[in-house]
Backbone as numpy.savetxt, mean C-alpha at the origin, in Angstrom:
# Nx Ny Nz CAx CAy CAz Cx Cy Cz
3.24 3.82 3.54 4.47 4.02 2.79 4.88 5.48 2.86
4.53 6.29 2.15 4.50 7.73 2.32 3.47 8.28 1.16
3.76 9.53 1.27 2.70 10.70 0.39 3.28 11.43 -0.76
2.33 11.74 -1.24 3.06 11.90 -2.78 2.38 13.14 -3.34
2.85 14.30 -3.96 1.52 15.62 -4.48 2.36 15.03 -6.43
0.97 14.55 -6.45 0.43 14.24 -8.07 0.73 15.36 -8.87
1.07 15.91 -9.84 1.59 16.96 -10.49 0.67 16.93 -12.17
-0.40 17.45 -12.21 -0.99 18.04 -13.22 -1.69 16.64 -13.69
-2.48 16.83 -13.72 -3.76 17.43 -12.55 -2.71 16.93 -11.22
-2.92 18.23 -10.20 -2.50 18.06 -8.88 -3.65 17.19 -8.00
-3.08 16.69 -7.24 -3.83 15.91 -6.13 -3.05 15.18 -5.20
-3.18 15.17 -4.02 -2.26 13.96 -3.39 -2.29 12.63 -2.86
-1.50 11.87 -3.32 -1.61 10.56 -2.98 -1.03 9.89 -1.63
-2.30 9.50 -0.88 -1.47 8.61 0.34 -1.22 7.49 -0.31
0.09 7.13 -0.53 0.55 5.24 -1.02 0.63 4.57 0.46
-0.72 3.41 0.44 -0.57 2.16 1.05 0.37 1.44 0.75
1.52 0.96 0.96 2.18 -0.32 0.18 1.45 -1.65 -0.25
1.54 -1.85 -1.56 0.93 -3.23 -2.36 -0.69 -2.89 -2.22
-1.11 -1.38 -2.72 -2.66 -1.07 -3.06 -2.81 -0.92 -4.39
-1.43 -1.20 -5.09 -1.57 -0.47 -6.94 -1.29 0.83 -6.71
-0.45 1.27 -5.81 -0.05 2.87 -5.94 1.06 3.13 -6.76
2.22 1.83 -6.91 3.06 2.54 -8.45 2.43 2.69 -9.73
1.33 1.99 -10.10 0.51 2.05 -11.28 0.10 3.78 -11.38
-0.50 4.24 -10.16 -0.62 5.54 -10.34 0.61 6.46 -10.25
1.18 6.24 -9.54 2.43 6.87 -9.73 3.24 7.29 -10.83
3.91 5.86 -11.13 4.37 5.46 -12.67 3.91 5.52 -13.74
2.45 5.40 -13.55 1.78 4.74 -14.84 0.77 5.81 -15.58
-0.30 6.34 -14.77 -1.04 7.25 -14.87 -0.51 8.66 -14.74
0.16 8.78 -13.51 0.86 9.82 -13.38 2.17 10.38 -14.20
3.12 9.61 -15.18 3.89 9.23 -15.90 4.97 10.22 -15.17
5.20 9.72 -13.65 6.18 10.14 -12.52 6.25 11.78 -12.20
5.31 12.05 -12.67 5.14 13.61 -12.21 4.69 14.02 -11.01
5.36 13.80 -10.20 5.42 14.09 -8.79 6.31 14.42 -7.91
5.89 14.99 -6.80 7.09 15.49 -5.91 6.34 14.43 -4.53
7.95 14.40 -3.88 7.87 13.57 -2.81 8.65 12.47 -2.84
8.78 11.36 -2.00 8.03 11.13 -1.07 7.83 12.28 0.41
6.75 12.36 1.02 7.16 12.54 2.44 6.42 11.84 3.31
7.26 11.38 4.57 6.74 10.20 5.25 6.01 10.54 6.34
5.53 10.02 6.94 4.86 10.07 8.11 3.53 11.59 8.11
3.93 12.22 7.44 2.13 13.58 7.10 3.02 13.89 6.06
1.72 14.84 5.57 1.35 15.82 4.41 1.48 17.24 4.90
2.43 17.37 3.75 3.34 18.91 4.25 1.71 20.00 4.08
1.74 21.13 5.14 0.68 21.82 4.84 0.88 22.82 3.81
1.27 22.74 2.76 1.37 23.52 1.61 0.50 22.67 0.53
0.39 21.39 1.08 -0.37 20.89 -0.17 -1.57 21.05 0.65
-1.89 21.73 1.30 -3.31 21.53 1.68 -4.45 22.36 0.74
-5.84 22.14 1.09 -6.95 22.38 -0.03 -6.83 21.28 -1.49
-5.68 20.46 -1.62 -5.73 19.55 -2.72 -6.66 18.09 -2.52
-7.14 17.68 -3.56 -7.91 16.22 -3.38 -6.74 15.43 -2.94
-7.47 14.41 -1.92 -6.57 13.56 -1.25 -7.05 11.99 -1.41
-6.16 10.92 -1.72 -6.92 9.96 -1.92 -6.04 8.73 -1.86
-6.30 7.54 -1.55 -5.70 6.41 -0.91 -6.41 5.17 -1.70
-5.58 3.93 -1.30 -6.21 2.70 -1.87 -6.17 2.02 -0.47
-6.75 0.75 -0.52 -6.90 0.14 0.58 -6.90 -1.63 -0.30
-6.89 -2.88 1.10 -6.54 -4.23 0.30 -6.59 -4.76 1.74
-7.57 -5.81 1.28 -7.83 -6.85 2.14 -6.92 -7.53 3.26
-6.45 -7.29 4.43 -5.26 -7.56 4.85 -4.58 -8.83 4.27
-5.12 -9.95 4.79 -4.26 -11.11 4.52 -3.98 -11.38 3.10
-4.66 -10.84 2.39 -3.86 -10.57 0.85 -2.62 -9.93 0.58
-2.71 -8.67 1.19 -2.15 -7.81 1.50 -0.31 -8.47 2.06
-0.98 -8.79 3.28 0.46 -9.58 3.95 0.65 -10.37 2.73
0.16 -11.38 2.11 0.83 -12.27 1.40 1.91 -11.71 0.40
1.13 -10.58 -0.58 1.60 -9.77 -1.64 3.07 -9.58 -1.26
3.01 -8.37 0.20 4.14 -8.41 0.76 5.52 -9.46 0.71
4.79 -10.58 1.45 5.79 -12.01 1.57 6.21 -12.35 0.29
5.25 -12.53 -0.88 5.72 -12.97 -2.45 6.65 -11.69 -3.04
6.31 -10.08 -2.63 7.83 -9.12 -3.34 8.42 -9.49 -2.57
8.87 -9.89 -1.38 10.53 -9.74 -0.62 10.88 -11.42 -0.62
10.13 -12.19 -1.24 11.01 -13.53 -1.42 11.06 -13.94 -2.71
10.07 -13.64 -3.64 10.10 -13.85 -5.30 10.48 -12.53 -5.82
9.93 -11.56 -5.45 10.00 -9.85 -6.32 9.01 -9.72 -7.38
8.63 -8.46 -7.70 7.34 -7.95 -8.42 8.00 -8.26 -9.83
7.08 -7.93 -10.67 7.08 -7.85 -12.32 6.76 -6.28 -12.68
7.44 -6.07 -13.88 6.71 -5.04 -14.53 7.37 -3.63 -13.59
8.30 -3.83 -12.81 9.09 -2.49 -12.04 10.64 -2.31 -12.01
11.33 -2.33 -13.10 13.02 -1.96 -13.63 13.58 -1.39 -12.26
12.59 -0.44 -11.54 13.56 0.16 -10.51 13.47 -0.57 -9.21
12.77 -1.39 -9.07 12.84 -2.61 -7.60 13.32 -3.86 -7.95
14.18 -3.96 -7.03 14.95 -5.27 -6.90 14.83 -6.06 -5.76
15.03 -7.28 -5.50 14.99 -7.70 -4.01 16.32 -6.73 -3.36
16.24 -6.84 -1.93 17.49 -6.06 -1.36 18.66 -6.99 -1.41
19.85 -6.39 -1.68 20.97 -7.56 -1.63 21.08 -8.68 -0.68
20.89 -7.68 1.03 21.08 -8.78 2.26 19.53 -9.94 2.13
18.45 -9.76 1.29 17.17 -10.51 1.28 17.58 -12.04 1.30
17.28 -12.76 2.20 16.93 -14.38 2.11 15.87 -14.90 2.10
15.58 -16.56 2.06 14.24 -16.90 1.96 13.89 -16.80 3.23
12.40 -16.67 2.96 11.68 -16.79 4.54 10.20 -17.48 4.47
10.27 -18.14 5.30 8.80 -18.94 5.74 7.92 -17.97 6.05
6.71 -17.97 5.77 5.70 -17.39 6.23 5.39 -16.83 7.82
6.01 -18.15 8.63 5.89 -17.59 9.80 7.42 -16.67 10.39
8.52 -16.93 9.55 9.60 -16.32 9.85 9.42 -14.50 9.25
8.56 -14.64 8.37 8.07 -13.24 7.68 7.25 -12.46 8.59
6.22 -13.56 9.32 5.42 -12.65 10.62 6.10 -12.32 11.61
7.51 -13.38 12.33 7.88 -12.55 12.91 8.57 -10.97 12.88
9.02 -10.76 11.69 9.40 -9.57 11.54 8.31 -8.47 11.55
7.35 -8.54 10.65 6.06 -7.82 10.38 5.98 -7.12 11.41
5.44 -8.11 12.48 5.10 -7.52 14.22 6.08 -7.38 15.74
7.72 -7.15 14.96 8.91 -7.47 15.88 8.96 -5.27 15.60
8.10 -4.79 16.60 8.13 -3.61 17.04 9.67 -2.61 17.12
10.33 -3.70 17.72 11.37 -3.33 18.04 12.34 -2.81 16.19
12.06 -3.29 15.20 12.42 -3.21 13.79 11.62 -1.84 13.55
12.51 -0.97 12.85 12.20 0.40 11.97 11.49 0.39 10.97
10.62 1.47 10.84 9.94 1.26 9.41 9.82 2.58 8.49
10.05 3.68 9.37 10.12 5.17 8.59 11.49 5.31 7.62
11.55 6.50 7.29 12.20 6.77 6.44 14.11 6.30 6.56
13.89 5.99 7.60 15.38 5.60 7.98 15.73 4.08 7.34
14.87 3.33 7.17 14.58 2.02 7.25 15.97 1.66 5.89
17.03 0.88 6.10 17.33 0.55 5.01 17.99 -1.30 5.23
17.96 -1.92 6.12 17.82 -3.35 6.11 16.89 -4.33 5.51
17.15 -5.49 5.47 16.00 -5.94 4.62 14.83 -6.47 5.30
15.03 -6.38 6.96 14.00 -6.48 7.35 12.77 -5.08 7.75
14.02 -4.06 8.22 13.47 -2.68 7.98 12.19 -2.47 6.87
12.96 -3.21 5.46 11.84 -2.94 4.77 10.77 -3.56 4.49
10.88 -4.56 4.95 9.84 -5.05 5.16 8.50 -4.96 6.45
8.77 -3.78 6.95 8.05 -3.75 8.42 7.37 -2.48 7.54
7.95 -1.37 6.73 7.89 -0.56 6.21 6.79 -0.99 5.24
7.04 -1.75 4.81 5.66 -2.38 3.52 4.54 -3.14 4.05
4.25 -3.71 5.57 3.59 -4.39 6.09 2.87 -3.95 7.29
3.63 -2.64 7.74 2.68 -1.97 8.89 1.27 -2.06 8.59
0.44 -2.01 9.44 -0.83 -1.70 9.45 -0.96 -1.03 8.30
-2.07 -0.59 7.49 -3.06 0.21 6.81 -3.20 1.29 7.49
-4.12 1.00 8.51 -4.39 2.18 9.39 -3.33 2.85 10.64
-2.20 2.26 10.26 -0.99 2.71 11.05 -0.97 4.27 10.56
-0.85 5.25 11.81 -0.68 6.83 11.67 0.17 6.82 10.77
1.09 6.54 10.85 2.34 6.73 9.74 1.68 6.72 8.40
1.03 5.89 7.91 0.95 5.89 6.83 -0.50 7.15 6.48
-0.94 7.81 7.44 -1.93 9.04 7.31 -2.96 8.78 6.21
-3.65 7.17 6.58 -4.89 6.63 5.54 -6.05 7.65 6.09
-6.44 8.02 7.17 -7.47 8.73 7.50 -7.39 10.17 7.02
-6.40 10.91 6.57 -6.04 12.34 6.09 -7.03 12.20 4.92
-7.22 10.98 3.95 -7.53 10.60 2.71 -9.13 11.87 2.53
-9.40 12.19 1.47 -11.01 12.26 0.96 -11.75 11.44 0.59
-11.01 10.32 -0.32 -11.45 9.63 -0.80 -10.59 8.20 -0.77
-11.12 6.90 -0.85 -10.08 5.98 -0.09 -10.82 4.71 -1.15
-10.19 4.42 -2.08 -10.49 3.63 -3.26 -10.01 1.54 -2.21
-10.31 0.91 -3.26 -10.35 -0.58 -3.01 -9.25 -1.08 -3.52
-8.39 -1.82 -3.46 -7.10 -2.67 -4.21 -8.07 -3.35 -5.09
-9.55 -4.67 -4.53 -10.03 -5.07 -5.30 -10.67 -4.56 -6.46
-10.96 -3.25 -6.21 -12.01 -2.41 -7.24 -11.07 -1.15 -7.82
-9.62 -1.66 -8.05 -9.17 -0.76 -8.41 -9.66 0.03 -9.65
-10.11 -0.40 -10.72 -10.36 0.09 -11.86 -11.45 0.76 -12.03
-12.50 0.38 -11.25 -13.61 1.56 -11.24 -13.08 2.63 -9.89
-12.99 2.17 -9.32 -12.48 3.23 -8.55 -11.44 4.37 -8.75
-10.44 4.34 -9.56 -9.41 5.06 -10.55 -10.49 6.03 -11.33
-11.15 5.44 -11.95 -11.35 6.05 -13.02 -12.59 7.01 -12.01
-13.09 6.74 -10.67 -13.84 7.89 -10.26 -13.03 8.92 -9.81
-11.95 8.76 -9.42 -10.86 9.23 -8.96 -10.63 10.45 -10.12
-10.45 9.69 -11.57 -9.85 10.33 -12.46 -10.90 11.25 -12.76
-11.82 10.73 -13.02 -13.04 12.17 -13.22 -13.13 13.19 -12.25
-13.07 13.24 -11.09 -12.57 13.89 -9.66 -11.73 14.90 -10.38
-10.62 14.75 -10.94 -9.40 15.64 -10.95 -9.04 15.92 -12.50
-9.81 15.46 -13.59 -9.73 15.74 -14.15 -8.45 14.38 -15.39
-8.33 13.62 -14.92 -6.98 12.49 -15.42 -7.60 11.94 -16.64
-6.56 11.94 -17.48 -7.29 11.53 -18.91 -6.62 10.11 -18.94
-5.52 9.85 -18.59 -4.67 9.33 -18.79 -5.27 7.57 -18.08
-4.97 6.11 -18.68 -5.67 4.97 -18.28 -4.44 4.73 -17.16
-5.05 3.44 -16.60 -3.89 3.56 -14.92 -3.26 1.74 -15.89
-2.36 1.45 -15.66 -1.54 0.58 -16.38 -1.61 -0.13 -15.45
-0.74 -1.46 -15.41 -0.35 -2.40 -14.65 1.19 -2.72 -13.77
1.94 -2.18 -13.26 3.08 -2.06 -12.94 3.26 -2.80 -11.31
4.90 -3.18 -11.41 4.86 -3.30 -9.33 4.02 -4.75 -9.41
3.72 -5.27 -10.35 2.70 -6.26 -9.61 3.47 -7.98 -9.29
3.44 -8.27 -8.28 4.24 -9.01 -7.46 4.21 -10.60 -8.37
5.15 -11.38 -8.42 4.69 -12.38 -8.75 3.70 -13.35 -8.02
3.01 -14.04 -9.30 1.89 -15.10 -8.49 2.09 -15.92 -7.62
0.93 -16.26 -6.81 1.30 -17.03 -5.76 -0.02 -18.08 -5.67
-0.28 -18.63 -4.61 -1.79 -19.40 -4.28 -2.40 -17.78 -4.18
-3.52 -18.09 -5.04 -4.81 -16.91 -4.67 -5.53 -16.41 -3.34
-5.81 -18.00 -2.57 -6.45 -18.25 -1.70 -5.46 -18.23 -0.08
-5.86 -16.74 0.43 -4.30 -16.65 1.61 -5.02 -17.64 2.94
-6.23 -17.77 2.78 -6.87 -18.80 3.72 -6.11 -20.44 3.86
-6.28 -21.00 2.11 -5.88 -22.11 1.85 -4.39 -21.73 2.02
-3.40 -20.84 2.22 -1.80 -20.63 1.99 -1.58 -20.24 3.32
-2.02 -19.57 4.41 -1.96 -19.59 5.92 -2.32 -21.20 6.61
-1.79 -21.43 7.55 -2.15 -22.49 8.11 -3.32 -21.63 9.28
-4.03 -22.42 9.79 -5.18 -21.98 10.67 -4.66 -20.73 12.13
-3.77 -21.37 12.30 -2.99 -20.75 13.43 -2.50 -19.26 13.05
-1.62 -19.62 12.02 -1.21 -18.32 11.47 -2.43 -17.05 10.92
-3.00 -17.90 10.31 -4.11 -16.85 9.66 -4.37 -16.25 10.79
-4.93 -17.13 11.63 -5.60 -16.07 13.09 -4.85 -15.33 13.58
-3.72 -15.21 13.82 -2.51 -14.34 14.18 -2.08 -13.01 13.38
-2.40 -12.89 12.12 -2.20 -11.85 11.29 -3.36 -11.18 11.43
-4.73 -12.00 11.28 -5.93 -11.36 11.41 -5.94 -10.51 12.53
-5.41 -10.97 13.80 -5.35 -10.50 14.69 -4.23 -9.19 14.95
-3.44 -9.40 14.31 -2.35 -8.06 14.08 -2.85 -6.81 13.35
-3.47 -7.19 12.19 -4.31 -6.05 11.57 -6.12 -5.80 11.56
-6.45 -6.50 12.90 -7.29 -6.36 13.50 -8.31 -4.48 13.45
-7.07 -3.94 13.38 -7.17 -2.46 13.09 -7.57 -1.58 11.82
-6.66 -2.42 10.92 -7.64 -2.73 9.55 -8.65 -3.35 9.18
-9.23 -4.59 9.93 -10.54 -4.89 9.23 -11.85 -4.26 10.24
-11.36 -3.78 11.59 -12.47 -2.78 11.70 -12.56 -1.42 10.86
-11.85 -0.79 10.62 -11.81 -0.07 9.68 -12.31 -0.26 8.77
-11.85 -1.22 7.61 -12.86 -1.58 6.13 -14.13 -1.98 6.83
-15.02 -2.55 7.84 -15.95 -2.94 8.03 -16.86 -1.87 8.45
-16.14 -1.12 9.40 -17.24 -0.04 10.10 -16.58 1.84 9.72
-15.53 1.99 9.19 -15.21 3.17 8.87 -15.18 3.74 7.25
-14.33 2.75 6.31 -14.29 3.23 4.84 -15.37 3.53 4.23
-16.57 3.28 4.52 -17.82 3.71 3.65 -18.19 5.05 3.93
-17.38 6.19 4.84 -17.20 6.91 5.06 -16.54 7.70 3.85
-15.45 7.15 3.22 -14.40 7.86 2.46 -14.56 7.10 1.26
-15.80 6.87 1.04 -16.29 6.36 -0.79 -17.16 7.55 -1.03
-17.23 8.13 -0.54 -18.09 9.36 -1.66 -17.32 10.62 -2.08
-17.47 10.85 -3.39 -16.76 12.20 -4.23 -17.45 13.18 -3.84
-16.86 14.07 -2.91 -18.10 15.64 -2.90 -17.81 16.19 -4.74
Protein backbone atom coordinates (compact mmCIF):
# COMPACT_ATOMS: atom_id res chain seq x y z
CA UNK A 1 0.00 0.00 0.00
CA UNK A 2 2.42 2.65 1.07
CA UNK A 3 4.51 3.98 4.18
CA UNK A 4 3.64 5.95 6.82
CA UNK A 5 6.24 7.89 9.73
CA UNK A 6 4.06 7.26 13.02
CA UNK A 7 4.24 10.58 14.91
CA UNK A 8 4.98 10.34 18.74
CA UNK A 9 6.25 7.85 19.55
CA UNK A 10 7.87 8.07 15.97
CA UNK A 11 8.32 4.92 14.01
CA UNK A 12 7.47 3.89 10.55
CA UNK A 13 4.92 1.92 9.23
CA UNK A 14 5.06 -0.25 6.05
CA UNK A 15 0.98 -0.75 5.47
CA UNK A 16 0.34 -4.18 3.78
CA UNK A 17 -3.23 -3.72 2.56
CA UNK A 18 -5.93 -5.79 4.78
CA UNK A 19 -2.93 -6.59 7.68
CA UNK A 20 -4.94 -4.31 10.41
CA UNK A 21 -2.81 -1.32 9.39
CA UNK A 22 -5.83 1.30 9.74
CA UNK A 23 -6.29 0.05 13.35
CA UNK A 24 -2.75 1.35 13.83
CA UNK A 25 -3.04 4.15 11.95
CA UNK A 26 -6.44 5.38 13.06
CA UNK A 27 -6.72 3.76 16.10
CA UNK A 28 -3.53 3.53 18.11
CA UNK A 29 -1.91 6.12 16.35
CA UNK A 30 -5.08 8.51 16.68
CA UNK A 31 -3.92 9.71 12.85
CA UNK A 32 -0.77 11.25 13.80
CA UNK A 33 1.10 10.76 10.92
CA UNK A 34 2.67 12.02 7.91
CA UNK A 35 2.42 10.36 4.58
CA UNK A 36 1.44 8.33 2.61
CA UNK A 37 4.59 7.66 0.45
CA UNK A 38 4.49 4.99 -2.08
CA UNK A 39 6.73 2.79 -3.46
CA UNK A 40 10.12 3.58 -0.51
CA UNK A 41 10.81 5.34 2.54
CA UNK A 42 11.94 8.81 2.19
CA UNK A 43 15.64 8.79 3.66
CA UNK A 44 14.95 11.34 6.28
CA UNK A 45 13.06 8.91 8.19
CA UNK A 46 15.90 6.79 8.35
CA UNK A 47 17.49 5.38 11.87
CA UNK A 48 13.54 5.09 12.90
CA UNK A 49 11.93 1.55 13.99
CA UNK A 50 10.38 0.06 11.02
CA UNK A 51 7.65 -2.40 11.08
CA UNK A 52 5.00 -4.25 8.93
CA UNK A 53 2.12 -6.82 9.31
CA UNK A 54 1.83 -9.71 7.17
CA UNK A 55 -1.62 -12.33 6.40
CA UNK A 56 -1.95 -15.50 5.08
CA UNK A 57 -2.43 -15.01 1.34
CA UNK A 58 -5.63 -16.62 0.41
CA UNK A 59 -7.23 -14.92 3.32
CA UNK A 60 -5.79 -12.09 2.39
CA UNK A 61 -7.17 -12.21 -1.35
CA UNK A 62 -10.53 -13.03 0.04
CA UNK A 63 -10.60 -9.95 2.60
CA UNK A 64 -9.73 -7.99 -0.47
CA UNK A 65 -12.73 -9.52 -2.70
CA UNK A 66 -15.35 -9.05 0.47
CA UNK A 67 -14.07 -4.77 0.80
CA UNK A 68 -14.55 -4.13 -3.00
CA UNK A 69 -17.88 -6.12 -3.31
CA UNK A 70 -19.55 -5.83 0.32
CA UNK A 71 -17.14 -2.91 1.96
CA UNK A 72 -15.47 -2.84 5.46
CA UNK A 73 -17.16 -1.83 8.84
CA UNK A 74 -16.04 0.45 11.38
CA UNK A 75 -14.19 3.07 8.54
CA UNK A 76 -16.54 6.56 7.84
CA UNK A 77 -13.78 7.45 5.38
CA UNK A 78 -13.99 4.26 2.85
CA UNK A 79 -16.61 3.70 0.65
CA UNK A 80 -16.96 1.26 -2.21
CA UNK A 81 -15.75 3.30 -5.42
CA UNK A 82 -18.70 4.74 -7.35
CA UNK A 83 -17.73 2.87 -10.85
CA UNK A 84 -17.49 -0.68 -8.27
CA UNK A 85 -19.74 -3.68 -9.54
CA UNK A 86 -20.27 -7.17 -8.45
CA UNK A 87 -17.66 -9.58 -9.19
CA UNK A 88 -17.17 -13.34 -9.04
CA UNK A 89 -14.28 -14.55 -7.50
CA UNK A 90 -12.77 -15.58 -10.58
CA UNK A 91 -13.69 -12.21 -12.37
CA UNK A 92 -11.78 -10.57 -9.19
CA UNK A 93 -8.60 -12.82 -10.08
CA UNK A 94 -8.64 -11.74 -13.27
CA UNK A 95 -7.93 -8.31 -12.39
CA UNK A 96 -5.57 -9.07 -9.32
CA UNK A 97 -3.02 -10.63 -11.92
CA UNK A 98 -4.08 -8.49 -15.31
CA UNK A 99 -0.36 -6.76 -15.13
CA UNK A 100 -1.28 -4.66 -17.63
CA UNK A 101 -3.79 -2.62 -14.67
CA UNK A 102 -1.99 0.18 -12.38
CA UNK A 103 -1.48 -0.04 -8.89
CA UNK A 104 0.82 2.94 -7.59
CA UNK A 105 -0.11 6.07 -6.63
CA UNK A 106 -1.80 7.00 -9.81
CA UNK A 107 -4.32 4.26 -9.45
CA UNK A 108 -7.83 5.79 -9.36
CA UNK A 109 -10.33 3.18 -11.26
CA UNK A 110 -12.00 0.63 -9.53
CA UNK A 111 -10.06 -1.89 -10.82
CA UNK A 112 -6.77 0.12 -10.34
CA UNK A 113 -7.71 -0.23 -6.88
CA UNK A 114 -8.02 -3.12 -6.53
CA UNK A 115 -4.61 -4.41 -8.01
CA UNK A 116 -3.32 -1.74 -5.50
CA UNK A 117 -4.82 -3.70 -2.43
CA UNK A 118 -3.98 -7.21 -3.82
CA UNK A 119 -0.42 -7.01 -5.19
CA UNK A 120 1.80 -9.38 -3.72
CA UNK A 121 3.00 -8.86 0.00
CA UNK A 122 6.33 -9.19 -1.04
CA UNK A 123 5.81 -6.99 -4.13
CA UNK A 124 8.91 -4.19 -4.03
CA UNK A 125 6.39 -1.64 -4.08
CA UNK A 126 5.07 -2.31 -1.10
CA UNK A 127 9.00 -2.29 0.64
CA UNK A 128 7.89 -5.41 3.23
CA UNK A 129 11.64 -6.33 3.39
CA UNK A 130 12.82 -2.53 4.46
CA UNK A 131 10.67 -3.73 7.71
CA UNK A 132 12.75 -4.48 11.33
CA UNK A 133 10.23 -6.04 12.52
CA UNK A 134 7.28 -7.76 10.52
CA UNK A 135 4.25 -8.70 12.91
CA UNK A 136 1.29 -11.52 11.84
CA UNK A 137 -2.41 -10.35 10.71
CA UNK A 138 -3.20 -13.66 12.72
CA UNK A 139 -1.25 -12.65 15.87
CA UNK A 140 -2.06 -9.27 15.63
CA UNK A 141 -2.53 -8.51 19.27
CA UNK A 142 0.44 -9.91 20.77
CA UNK A 143 2.38 -8.80 18.26
CA UNK A 144 1.19 -4.90 18.61
CA UNK A 145 1.66 -4.84 21.87
CA UNK A 146 5.58 -6.10 21.27
CA UNK A 147 5.68 -3.54 18.85
CA UNK A 148 4.25 -1.10 21.40
CA UNK A 149 6.80 -1.82 24.08
CA UNK A 150 9.53 -1.37 21.22
CA UNK A 151 8.56 2.34 20.91
CA UNK A 152 7.25 3.11 23.75
CA UNK A 153 2.92 3.16 22.71
CA UNK A 154 0.69 3.32 25.58
CA UNK A 155 -2.13 3.59 23.66
CA UNK A 156 -4.51 -0.18 22.97
CA UNK A 157 -4.77 -0.88 18.97
CA UNK A 158 -8.79 -0.86 18.37
CA UNK A 159 -10.68 -2.55 15.75
CA UNK A 160 -11.32 -0.48 12.57
CA UNK A 161 -11.34 -1.15 8.41
CA UNK A 162 -12.51 -4.53 9.25
CA UNK A 163 -14.20 -5.94 6.13
CA UNK A 164 -17.47 -7.53 6.32
CA UNK A 165 -17.90 -11.34 7.10
CA UNK A 166 -17.65 -13.83 4.81
CA UNK A 167 -17.08 -17.96 4.79
CA UNK A 168 -13.99 -18.23 7.20
CA UNK A 169 -12.68 -21.11 5.37
CA UNK A 170 -10.99 -19.53 1.79
CA UNK A 171 -10.22 -23.33 1.03
CA UNK A 172 -14.00 -24.34 1.42
CA UNK A 173 -14.91 -20.61 -0.61
CA UNK A 174 -12.17 -21.16 -3.56
CA UNK A 175 -13.09 -23.87 -5.81
CA UNK A 176 -9.96 -26.34 -6.20
CA UNK A 177 -8.83 -24.81 -9.41
CA UNK A 178 -8.93 -21.40 -8.30
CA UNK A 179 -7.32 -21.86 -4.99
CA UNK A 180 -4.34 -23.35 -6.86
CA UNK A 181 -4.12 -20.40 -9.09
CA UNK A 182 -3.89 -17.67 -6.41
CA UNK A 183 -1.61 -19.92 -4.42
CA UNK A 184 0.30 -19.90 -7.28
CA UNK A 185 0.26 -16.04 -7.92
CA UNK A 186 1.45 -15.29 -4.42
CA UNK A 187 3.65 -18.09 -4.48
CA UNK A 188 6.19 -15.27 -3.48
CA UNK A 189 4.51 -14.74 -0.36
CA UNK A 190 4.26 -18.08 1.05
CA UNK A 191 7.94 -18.69 0.44
CA UNK A 192 8.56 -15.84 2.26
CA UNK A 193 6.28 -16.54 5.46
CA UNK A 194 7.77 -20.11 5.30
CA UNK A 195 11.51 -19.64 4.83
CA UNK A 196 12.19 -15.75 5.35
CA UNK A 197 9.81 -13.91 8.19
CA UNK A 198 11.33 -15.65 11.15
CA UNK A 199 14.01 -13.49 10.25
CA UNK A 200 12.02 -10.18 11.08
CA UNK A 201 10.31 -11.54 14.48
CA UNK A 202 12.94 -10.49 16.73
CA UNK A 203 13.05 -6.94 18.67
CA UNK A 204 16.83 -5.92 18.93
Amino acid sequence: MSNFLLKDPDCVFIHIPKTGGTSIRKGAWSRRVQGPRFGHIPPEWDGLFRFAFTREPLDRFLSVWRMFTIGPEGDPDWSLPPDARPLSLDEFFDIVRDDSIIFDERRRTFEEKIRHHAIPQTHPFNCLRQADFIGRFETIAEDYRLIAERVGQTARLPRLHVTARGPADAEATLSPKLAAAVRDYYSDDYRFLETEVEHYRALA
